[in-house]
Short mmCIF file of C-alpha atoms in Angstrom, two decimals:
data_model
loop_
_atom_site.label_atom_id
_atom_site.label_comp_id
_atom_site.label_asym_id
_atom_site.label_seq_id
_atom_site.Cartn_x
_atom_site.Cartn_y
_atom_site.Cartn_z
CA MET F 1 87.64 88.29 80.58
CA SER F 2 87.44 90.08 77.24
CA GLU F 3 88.84 88.57 74.06
CA LEU F 4 91.36 91.41 73.87
CA ALA F 5 92.62 90.60 77.37
CA LYS F 6 92.89 86.89 76.51
CA GLU F 7 94.89 87.67 73.38
CA GLY F 8 97.09 90.07 75.31
CA LEU F 9 97.87 87.37 77.86
CA LYS F 10 98.79 84.89 75.14
CA LEU F 11 101.20 87.43 73.68
CA LEU F 12 102.72 88.72 76.93
CA ILE F 13 103.34 85.50 78.81
CA PRO F 14 105.96 83.96 76.49
CA TYR F 15 107.98 87.18 76.36
CA TYR F 16 107.76 88.54 79.89
CA TYR F 17 106.67 85.75 82.25
CA LYS F 18 107.54 82.14 82.93
CA SER F 19 103.88 81.23 83.26
CA GLU F 20 100.36 82.57 83.53
CA GLU F 21 100.67 82.09 87.30
CA ASP F 22 103.68 84.45 87.39
CA LEU F 23 101.71 87.09 85.51
CA LEU F 24 98.73 86.71 87.86
CA ASN F 25 100.99 86.92 90.93
CA GLU F 26 102.50 90.17 89.65
CA ALA F 27 99.06 91.56 88.81
CA PHE F 28 97.88 90.70 92.33
CA ARG F 29 100.90 92.43 93.91
CA ILE F 30 100.27 95.55 91.80
CA VAL F 31 96.59 95.69 92.76
CA ILE F 32 97.41 95.24 96.45
CA ARG F 33 100.25 97.78 96.40
CA ASN F 34 98.18 100.45 94.63
CA ASN F 35 94.92 100.05 96.55
CA PRO F 36 95.31 100.65 100.30
CA GLY F 37 91.63 99.86 100.91
CA ILE F 38 91.93 96.45 99.30
CA ARG F 39 95.15 95.82 101.23
CA ILE F 40 93.36 96.58 104.50
CA GLU F 41 90.41 94.36 103.60
CA LEU F 42 92.77 91.50 102.74
CA ALA F 43 94.60 91.96 106.05
CA LEU F 44 91.30 91.96 107.96
CA GLU F 45 90.14 88.76 106.28
CA LEU F 46 93.46 87.04 106.92
CA TYR F 47 93.31 88.10 110.57
CA LYS F 48 89.67 87.03 111.05
CA SER F 49 90.38 83.63 109.50
CA LYS F 50 93.45 83.26 111.76
CA LYS F 51 95.75 82.93 108.77
CA ALA F 52 97.83 85.90 109.91
CA SER F 53 98.74 87.28 113.32
CA LEU F 54 97.88 90.79 114.43
CA ALA F 55 101.40 92.01 113.63
CA LYS F 56 101.50 90.30 110.23
CA SER F 57 98.03 91.60 109.35
CA ALA F 58 99.06 95.14 110.27
CA GLU F 59 102.15 94.75 108.09
CA ILE F 60 100.05 93.52 105.15
CA ALA F 61 97.68 96.47 105.63
CA GLY F 62 100.62 98.87 105.67
CA LEU F 63 99.69 100.07 109.15
CA THR F 64 101.16 100.05 112.62
CA THR F 65 99.72 97.48 115.01
CA ILE F 66 98.04 100.33 116.91
CA GLU F 67 96.35 101.61 113.72
CA PHE F 68 95.28 98.07 112.81
CA LYS F 69 93.83 97.55 116.31
CA GLU F 70 91.82 100.76 115.86
CA ILE F 71 90.36 99.45 112.60
CA LEU F 72 89.47 96.16 114.31
CA ALA F 73 87.71 98.09 117.09
CA ASP F 74 85.91 100.40 114.63
CA ARG F 75 84.59 97.35 112.77
CA GLY F 76 83.62 95.50 115.93
CA ILE F 77 86.10 92.70 115.26
CA LYS F 78 87.27 91.04 118.45
CA ARG F 79 91.00 90.74 118.85
CA GLU F 80 92.45 87.33 119.46
CA ILE F 81 94.79 87.42 122.40
CA GLU F 82 97.87 85.44 121.54
CA GLY F 83 99.63 83.58 124.28
CA ASP F 84 99.39 80.66 126.63
CA GLU F 85 96.09 79.20 127.74
CA ILE F 86 95.05 80.08 131.29
CA THR F 87 95.64 76.49 132.44
CA GLU F 88 99.21 76.63 131.13
CA ILE F 89 99.77 79.89 133.00
CA ASP F 90 98.35 78.36 136.20
CA ASP F 91 100.66 75.36 135.82
CA LYS F 92 103.68 77.63 135.40
CA ILE F 93 102.72 79.62 138.51
CA LYS F 94 102.39 76.39 140.50
CA GLU F 95 105.82 75.26 139.27
CA VAL F 96 107.45 78.49 140.38
CA PHE F 97 105.62 79.08 143.66
CA GLY F 98 104.66 75.52 144.59
#
């Protein structure tokens, strides 16, 4: 970080922010909001690391779930199917049908 940026932070924080963390959080939100490509990359990384669901990742990316699925397919990223394990499904079927 340049000396000018460091000095600017020292001057801005006491007047406009509660803390350096608040300033950094706002800066992050601005970068994400104004850069759709970065927003999509963030959403992809959150999805791949299982920190966000498909729907939440699409929301973060600013896309519909269908559009987000298309990006996953274009990038060769396998979709995680959310739901019960097959054994749980089998158990439920046995409960219902005996």
